Amino acid sequence: MPKIDHDTKEKILTAAEKVFHRSGFKGTRTTAIAEEAGISRTMLHYYYSTKEDLFQEVLNKTLGAVIPHLSRLLGQEMDLEHLICHIIDTMCVLFEEKPTFPNFVANIINESPDMVTMIVTNVQDDIPAKLDALLAVEKRKGTVIDNITGEDLILNIYSLCAIPYLGIPYIKAKENRNDEQMFEFLKQRREKIKVFVLHGIKK
């Protein structure tokens, strides 16, 4: 039996992430992942016996790129305004590095309840609860509106940051933007999102 080669395993994961992000779970074939990785399908199945196993690892890697980092941010001592700006920066940098991330999440949600359950059981997401605690402090000070929750806040941030990446082909074509112009549009939009979110929660 051949030894596990970690470079090959990483190559498979990188290829699988690209294909799963583009095509979703149901639309992905292991043959396409093997071709993307430049290996045989037999070699792919030596490292991952099922598509489900490989998807699970890609899911861990994808969500692991953002949720633990956001949790660490929430553990630092900073005021709510600076924290929100850091969260928006983190989201936007993630999407710049992985522009297919929003499409990947949308595919999972749309494909089947089982995929959604896989995310819920796979990820320890305490971000809304931590934001609730920070918001409670600001509510007592009278600085933020009473009906905003941590869940509202993180959903608002994610939605505002993610939607342009779901609609990149349309946004580029509509204004005849090239790649450089699209990057500049997204860069400027990041600062507008900060202003919009902060303004939306202030009392």
PDB file of C-alpha atoms in Angstrom:
ATOM      1  CA  MET A   1       0.000   0.000   0.000  1.00  0.00           C
ATOM      2  CA  PRO A   2       1.491   3.414  -0.971  1.00  0.00           C
ATOM      3  CA  LYS A   3       2.279   5.932   1.735  1.00  0.00           C
ATOM      4  CA  ILE A   4       0.136   9.023   2.187  1.00  0.00           C
ATOM      5  CA  ASP A   5       1.799  11.929   0.426  1.00  0.00           C
ATOM      6  CA  HIS A   6       0.748  15.202   2.054  1.00  0.00           C
ATOM      7  CA  ASP A   7       1.551  17.272  -1.046  1.00  0.00           C
ATOM      8  CA  THR A   8      -0.765  15.076  -3.105  1.00  0.00           C
ATOM      9  CA  LYS A   9      -3.458  15.282  -0.438  1.00  0.00           C
ATOM     10  CA  GLU A  10      -3.210  19.077  -0.392  1.00  0.00           C
ATOM     11  CA  LYS A  11      -3.363  19.133  -4.193  1.00  0.00           C
ATOM     12  CA  ILE A  12      -6.573  17.078  -4.059  1.00  0.00           C
ATOM     13  CA  LEU A  13      -8.112  19.368  -1.437  1.00  0.00           C
ATOM     14  CA  THR A  14      -7.256  22.488  -3.443  1.00  0.00           C
ATOM     15  CA  ALA A  15      -8.770  20.957  -6.583  1.00  0.00           C
ATOM     16  CA  ALA A  16     -11.833  19.707  -4.703  1.00  0.00           C
ATOM     17  CA  GLU A  17     -12.425  23.118  -3.143  1.00  0.00           C
ATOM     18  CA  LYS A  18     -12.338  24.725  -6.590  1.00  0.00           C
ATOM     19  CA  VAL A  19     -14.733  22.192  -8.129  1.00  0.00           C
ATOM     20  CA  PHE A  20     -17.152  21.990  -5.181  1.00  0.00           C
ATOM     21  CA  HIS A  21     -17.278  25.789  -4.942  1.00  0.00           C
ATOM     22  CA  ARG A  22     -18.073  26.029  -8.630  1.00  0.00           C
ATOM     23  CA  SER A  23     -20.473  23.110  -9.035  1.00  0.00           C
ATOM     24  CA  GLY A  24     -21.872  22.329  -5.590  1.00  0.00           C
ATOM     25  CA  PHE A  25     -22.045  18.865  -4.055  1.00  0.00           C
ATOM     26  CA  LYS A  26     -24.566  17.287  -6.411  1.00  0.00           C
ATOM     27  CA  GLY A  27     -23.035  18.830  -9.514  1.00  0.00           C
ATOM     28  CA  THR A  28     -19.515  17.628  -8.738  1.00  0.00           C
ATOM     29  CA  ARG A  29     -18.049  14.394 -10.073  1.00  0.00           C
ATOM     30  CA  THR A  30     -14.913  12.888  -8.564  1.00  0.00           C
ATOM     31  CA  THR A  31     -13.568  12.547 -12.116  1.00  0.00           C
ATOM     32  CA  ALA A  32     -13.613  16.347 -12.433  1.00  0.00           C
ATOM     33  CA  ILE A  33     -11.713  16.698  -9.142  1.00  0.00           C
ATOM     34  CA  ALA A  34      -9.104  14.164 -10.249  1.00  0.00           C
ATOM     35  CA  GLU A  35      -8.647  15.996 -13.558  1.00  0.00           C
ATOM     36  CA  GLU A  36      -8.323  19.340 -11.767  1.00  0.00           C
ATOM     37  CA  ALA A  37      -5.704  17.837  -9.427  1.00  0.00           C
ATOM     38  CA  GLY A  38      -3.841  16.187 -12.302  1.00  0.00           C
ATOM     39  CA  ILE A  39      -4.115  12.684 -10.837  1.00  0.00           C
ATOM     40  CA  SER A  40      -5.989   9.495 -11.646  1.00  0.00           C
ATOM     41  CA  ARG A  41      -9.411   8.785 -10.212  1.00  0.00           C
ATOM     42  CA  THR A  42      -7.919   5.677  -8.596  1.00  0.00           C
ATOM     43  CA  MET A  43      -5.381   7.819  -6.780  1.00  0.00           C
ATOM     44  CA  LEU A  44      -8.125  10.202  -5.659  1.00  0.00           C
ATOM     45  CA  HIS A  45     -10.122   7.332  -4.163  1.00  0.00           C
ATOM     46  CA  TYR A  46      -7.031   6.060  -2.358  1.00  0.00           C
ATOM     47  CA  TYR A  47      -6.982   9.308  -0.379  1.00  0.00           C
ATOM     48  CA  TYR A  48     -10.761   9.776  -0.160  1.00  0.00           C
ATOM     49  CA  SER A  49     -12.970   6.735  -0.550  1.00  0.00           C
ATOM     50  CA  THR A  50     -16.180   8.726  -1.125  1.00  0.00           C
ATOM     51  CA  LYS A  51     -17.221  12.087  -2.471  1.00  0.00           C
ATOM     52  CA  GLU A  52     -18.935  12.721   0.871  1.00  0.00           C
ATOM     53  CA  ASP A  53     -15.641  12.325   2.775  1.00  0.00           C
ATOM     54  CA  LEU A  54     -13.890  14.762   0.475  1.00  0.00           C
ATOM     55  CA  PHE A  55     -16.752  17.242   0.652  1.00  0.00           C
ATOM     56  CA  GLN A  56     -16.684  17.100   4.455  1.00  0.00           C
ATOM     57  CA  GLU A  57     -12.999  18.010   4.477  1.00  0.00           C
ATOM     58  CA  VAL A  58     -13.512  20.830   1.973  1.00  0.00           C
ATOM     59  CA  LEU A  59     -16.381  22.101   4.140  1.00  0.00           C
ATOM     60  CA  ASN A  60     -14.111  22.065   7.211  1.00  0.00           C
ATOM     61  CA  LYS A  61     -11.394  23.906   5.318  1.00  0.00           C
ATOM     62  CA  THR A  62     -13.747  26.475   3.802  1.00  0.00           C
ATOM     63  CA  LEU A  63     -15.613  27.384   6.974  1.00  0.00           C
ATOM     64  CA  GLY A  64     -12.419  27.093   8.974  1.00  0.00           C
ATOM     65  CA  ALA A  65     -11.067  30.001   6.948  1.00  0.00           C
ATOM     66  CA  VAL A  66     -13.518  32.445   8.491  1.00  0.00           C
ATOM     67  CA  ILE A  67     -15.420  31.304  11.606  1.00  0.00           C
ATOM     68  CA  PRO A  68     -12.414  30.643  13.911  1.00  0.00           C
ATOM     69  CA  HIS A  69     -10.879  33.963  12.850  1.00  0.00           C
ATOM     70  CA  LEU A  70     -14.092  35.843  13.599  1.00  0.00           C
ATOM     71  CA  SER A  71     -14.323  34.106  16.981  1.00  0.00           C
ATOM     72  CA  ARG A  72     -10.771  35.229  17.791  1.00  0.00           C
ATOM     73  CA  LEU A  73     -11.679  38.800  16.843  1.00  0.00           C
ATOM     74  CA  LEU A  74     -14.633  38.670  19.211  1.00  0.00           C
ATOM     75  CA  GLY A  75     -12.314  37.562  21.999  1.00  0.00           C
ATOM     76  CA  GLN A  76     -10.210  40.708  21.702  1.00  0.00           C
ATOM     77  CA  GLU A  77     -10.892  43.879  23.620  1.00  0.00           C
ATOM     78  CA  MET A  78     -12.135  46.510  21.186  1.00  0.00           C
ATOM     79  CA  ASP A  79     -15.177  48.706  20.901  1.00  0.00           C
ATOM     80  CA  LEU A  80     -18.153  47.554  18.829  1.00  0.00           C
ATOM     81  CA  GLU A  81     -17.516  49.967  15.966  1.00  0.00           C
ATOM     82  CA  HIS A  82     -13.927  48.785  15.450  1.00  0.00           C
ATOM     83  CA  LEU A  83     -15.012  45.160  15.814  1.00  0.00           C
ATOM     84  CA  ILE A  84     -17.667  45.520  13.113  1.00  0.00           C
ATOM     85  CA  CYS A  85     -15.109  47.100  10.771  1.00  0.00           C
ATOM     86  CA  HIS A  86     -12.673  44.232  11.430  1.00  0.00           C
ATOM     87  CA  ILE A  87     -15.406  41.651  10.752  1.00  0.00           C
ATOM     88  CA  ILE A  88     -16.268  43.346   7.441  1.00  0.00           C
ATOM     89  CA  ASP A  89     -12.579  43.461   6.485  1.00  0.00           C
ATOM     90  CA  THR A  90     -12.235  39.761   7.328  1.00  0.00           C
ATOM     91  CA  MET A  91     -15.262  38.816   5.229  1.00  0.00           C
ATOM     92  CA  CYS A  92     -14.129  40.904   2.270  1.00  0.00           C
ATOM     93  CA  VAL A  93     -10.570  39.561   2.336  1.00  0.00           C
ATOM     94  CA  LEU A  94     -11.945  36.009   2.444  1.00  0.00           C
ATOM     95  CA  PHE A  95     -14.133  36.670  -0.597  1.00  0.00           C
ATOM     96  CA  GLU A  96     -11.251  38.312  -2.453  1.00  0.00           C
ATOM     97  CA  GLU A  97      -9.154  35.184  -1.865  1.00  0.00           C
ATOM     98  CA  LYS A  98     -12.065  32.766  -2.413  1.00  0.00           C
ATOM     99  CA  PRO A  99     -14.574  34.562  -4.686  1.00  0.00           C
ATOM    100  CA  THR A 100     -16.610  31.381  -5.136  1.00  0.00           C
ATOM    101  CA  PHE A 101     -17.239  31.043  -1.363  1.00  0.00           C
ATOM    102  CA  PRO A 102     -20.710  32.704  -1.463  1.00  0.00           C
ATOM    103  CA  ASN A 103     -21.729  30.496  -4.377  1.00  0.00           C
ATOM    104  CA  PHE A 104     -20.539  27.433  -2.448  1.00  0.00           C
ATOM    105  CA  VAL A 105     -22.691  28.340   0.565  1.00  0.00           C
ATOM    106  CA  ALA A 106     -25.698  29.134  -1.654  1.00  0.00           C
ATOM    107  CA  ASN A 107     -25.341  25.785  -3.425  1.00  0.00           C
ATOM    108  CA  ILE A 108     -25.310  23.903  -0.124  1.00  0.00           C
ATOM    109  CA  ILE A 109     -28.431  25.689   1.109  1.00  0.00           C
ATOM    110  CA  ASN A 110     -30.261  25.108  -2.171  1.00  0.00           C
ATOM    111  CA  GLU A 111     -29.243  21.503  -2.771  1.00  0.00           C
ATOM    112  CA  SER A 112     -30.755  19.691   0.198  1.00  0.00           C
ATOM    113  CA  PRO A 113     -31.587  19.923   3.902  1.00  0.00           C
ATOM    114  CA  ASP A 114     -28.957  17.237   4.530  1.00  0.00           C
ATOM    115  CA  MET A 115     -26.213  19.587   3.333  1.00  0.00           C
ATOM    116  CA  VAL A 116     -27.443  22.353   5.632  1.00  0.00           C
ATOM    117  CA  THR A 117     -27.499  19.890   8.544  1.00  0.00           C
ATOM    118  CA  MET A 118     -23.908  18.982   7.728  1.00  0.00           C
ATOM    119  CA  ILE A 119     -22.883  22.610   8.179  1.00  0.00           C
ATOM    120  CA  VAL A 120     -24.849  23.065  11.398  1.00  0.00           C
ATOM    121  CA  THR A 121     -23.417  19.925  13.013  1.00  0.00           C
ATOM    122  CA  ASN A 122     -19.938  20.584  11.632  1.00  0.00           C
ATOM    123  CA  VAL A 123     -19.336  24.113  12.861  1.00  0.00           C
ATOM    124  CA  GLN A 124     -19.226  25.558  16.356  1.00  0.00           C
ATOM    125  CA  ASP A 125     -20.632  28.984  15.553  1.00  0.00           C
ATOM    126  CA  ASP A 126     -20.988  31.119  18.672  1.00  0.00           C
ATOM    127  CA  ILE A 127     -20.546  34.412  16.836  1.00  0.00           C
ATOM    128  CA  PRO A 128     -24.207  35.616  17.110  1.00  0.00           C
ATOM    129  CA  ALA A 129     -24.241  34.928  20.867  1.00  0.00           C
ATOM    130  CA  LYS A 130     -20.970  36.827  21.372  1.00  0.00           C
ATOM    131  CA  LEU A 131     -22.300  39.757  19.365  1.00  0.00           C
ATOM    132  CA  ASP A 132     -25.503  39.694  21.458  1.00  0.00           C
ATOM    133  CA  ALA A 133     -23.411  40.200  24.581  1.00  0.00           C
ATOM    134  CA  LEU A 134     -21.536  43.148  23.062  1.00  0.00           C
ATOM    135  CA  LEU A 135     -24.734  44.685  21.737  1.00  0.00           C
ATOM    136  CA  ALA A 136     -26.364  44.355  25.179  1.00  0.00           C
ATOM    137  CA  VAL A 137     -23.626  46.565  26.648  1.00  0.00           C
ATOM    138  CA  GLU A 138     -24.183  49.218  23.983  1.00  0.00           C
ATOM    139  CA  LYS A 139     -27.974  49.032  24.413  1.00  0.00           C
ATOM    140  CA  ARG A 140     -27.589  49.806  28.102  1.00  0.00           C
ATOM    141  CA  LYS A 141     -25.518  52.837  27.123  1.00  0.00           C
ATOM    142  CA  GLY A 142     -28.228  53.874  24.669  1.00  0.00           C
ATOM    143  CA  THR A 143     -25.861  53.912  21.674  1.00  0.00           C
ATOM    144  CA  VAL A 144     -27.513  51.242  19.489  1.00  0.00           C
ATOM    145  CA  ILE A 145     -31.101  50.431  18.551  1.00  0.00           C
ATOM    146  CA  ASP A 146     -32.964  47.995  20.801  1.00  0.00           C
ATOM    147  CA  ASN A 147     -34.221  45.561  18.164  1.00  0.00           C
ATOM    148  CA  ILE A 148     -30.868  44.566  16.641  1.00  0.00           C
ATOM    149  CA  THR A 149     -29.538  41.113  17.534  1.00  0.00           C
ATOM    150  CA  GLY A 150     -26.180  39.451  17.005  1.00  0.00           C
ATOM    151  CA  GLU A 151     -27.775  37.207  14.403  1.00  0.00           C
ATOM    152  CA  ASP A 152     -29.209  40.225  12.564  1.00  0.00           C
ATOM    153  CA  LEU A 153     -25.836  41.922  12.606  1.00  0.00           C
ATOM    154  CA  ILE A 154     -23.759  39.028  11.256  1.00  0.00           C
ATOM    155  CA  LEU A 155     -26.387  38.222   8.603  1.00  0.00           C
ATOM    156  CA  ASN A 156     -26.433  41.854   7.483  1.00  0.00           C
ATOM    157  CA  ILE A 157     -22.649  41.916   7.222  1.00  0.00           C
ATOM    158  CA  TYR A 158     -22.418  38.590   5.392  1.00  0.00           C
ATOM    159  CA  SER A 159     -25.186  39.517   2.944  1.00  0.00           C
ATOM    160  CA  LEU A 160     -23.740  42.906   2.074  1.00  0.00           C
ATOM    161  CA  CYS A 161     -20.252  41.461   1.590  1.00  0.00           C
ATOM    162  CA  ALA A 162     -21.319  38.318  -0.291  1.00  0.00           C
ATOM    163  CA  ILE A 163     -23.959  39.493  -2.775  1.00  0.00           C
ATOM    164  CA  PRO A 164     -21.541  41.232  -5.188  1.00  0.00           C
ATOM    165  CA  TYR A 165     -19.560  37.985  -5.499  1.00  0.00           C
ATOM    166  CA  LEU A 166     -22.716  36.071  -6.398  1.00  0.00           C
ATOM    167  CA  GLY A 167     -23.431  38.660  -9.071  1.00  0.00           C
ATOM    168  CA  ILE A 168     -19.942  39.429 -10.383  1.00  0.00           C
ATOM    169  CA  PRO A 169     -20.678  38.472 -14.037  1.00  0.00           C
ATOM    170  CA  TYR A 170     -23.763  40.718 -14.090  1.00  0.00           C
ATOM    171  CA  ILE A 171     -22.105  43.619 -12.244  1.00  0.00           C
ATOM    172  CA  LYS A 172     -19.097  43.507 -14.581  1.00  0.00           C
ATOM    173  CA  ALA A 173     -21.190  43.252 -17.743  1.00  0.00           C
ATOM    174  CA  LYS A 174     -23.744  45.890 -16.740  1.00  0.00           C
ATOM    175  CA  GLU A 175     -21.136  48.644 -16.443  1.00  0.00           C
ATOM    176  CA  ASN A 176     -18.653  47.054 -18.861  1.00  0.00           C
ATOM    177  CA  ARG A 177     -16.046  46.728 -16.105  1.00  0.00           C
ATOM    178  CA  ASN A 178     -12.773  44.874 -16.597  1.00  0.00           C
ATOM    179  CA  ASP A 179     -11.139  42.859 -13.785  1.00  0.00           C
ATOM    180  CA  GLU A 180      -9.182  45.840 -12.474  1.00  0.00           C
ATOM    181  CA  GLN A 181     -12.278  48.048 -12.387  1.00  0.00           C
ATOM    182  CA  MET A 182     -14.258  45.306 -10.669  1.00  0.00           C
ATOM    183  CA  PHE A 183     -11.571  44.971  -7.994  1.00  0.00           C
ATOM    184  CA  GLU A 184     -11.662  48.736  -7.412  1.00  0.00           C
ATOM    185  CA  PHE A 185     -15.476  48.652  -7.187  1.00  0.00           C
ATOM    186  CA  LEU A 186     -15.319  45.943  -4.507  1.00  0.00           C
ATOM    187  CA  LYS A 187     -12.554  47.793  -2.648  1.00  0.00           C
ATOM    188  CA  GLN A 188     -14.626  50.994  -2.491  1.00  0.00           C
ATOM    189  CA  ARG A 189     -17.729  49.046  -1.579  1.00  0.00           C
ATOM    190  CA  ARG A 190     -16.024  47.601   1.509  1.00  0.00           C
ATOM    191  CA  GLU A 191     -15.811  51.069   3.061  1.00  0.00           C
ATOM    192  CA  LYS A 192     -19.410  51.845   2.097  1.00  0.00           C
ATOM    193  CA  ILE A 193     -20.566  48.648   3.825  1.00  0.00           C
ATOM    194  CA  LYS A 194     -18.876  49.768   7.049  1.00  0.00           C
ATOM    195  CA  VAL A 195     -20.683  53.114   6.956  1.00  0.00           C
ATOM    196  CA  PHE A 196     -24.009  51.469   6.096  1.00  0.00           C
ATOM    197  CA  VAL A 197     -23.850  48.827   8.854  1.00  0.00           C
ATOM    198  CA  LEU A 198     -22.679  51.235  11.545  1.00  0.00           C
ATOM    199  CA  HIS A 199     -25.306  53.797  10.614  1.00  0.00           C
ATOM    200  CA  GLY A 200     -27.988  51.092  10.616  1.00  0.00           C
ATOM    201  CA  ILE A 201     -27.453  50.084  14.252  1.00  0.00           C
ATOM    202  CA  LYS A 202     -26.954  53.493  15.812  1.00  0.00           C
ATOM    203  CA  LYS A 203     -29.727  54.995  17.901  1.00  0.00           C
TER     204      LYS A 203
END
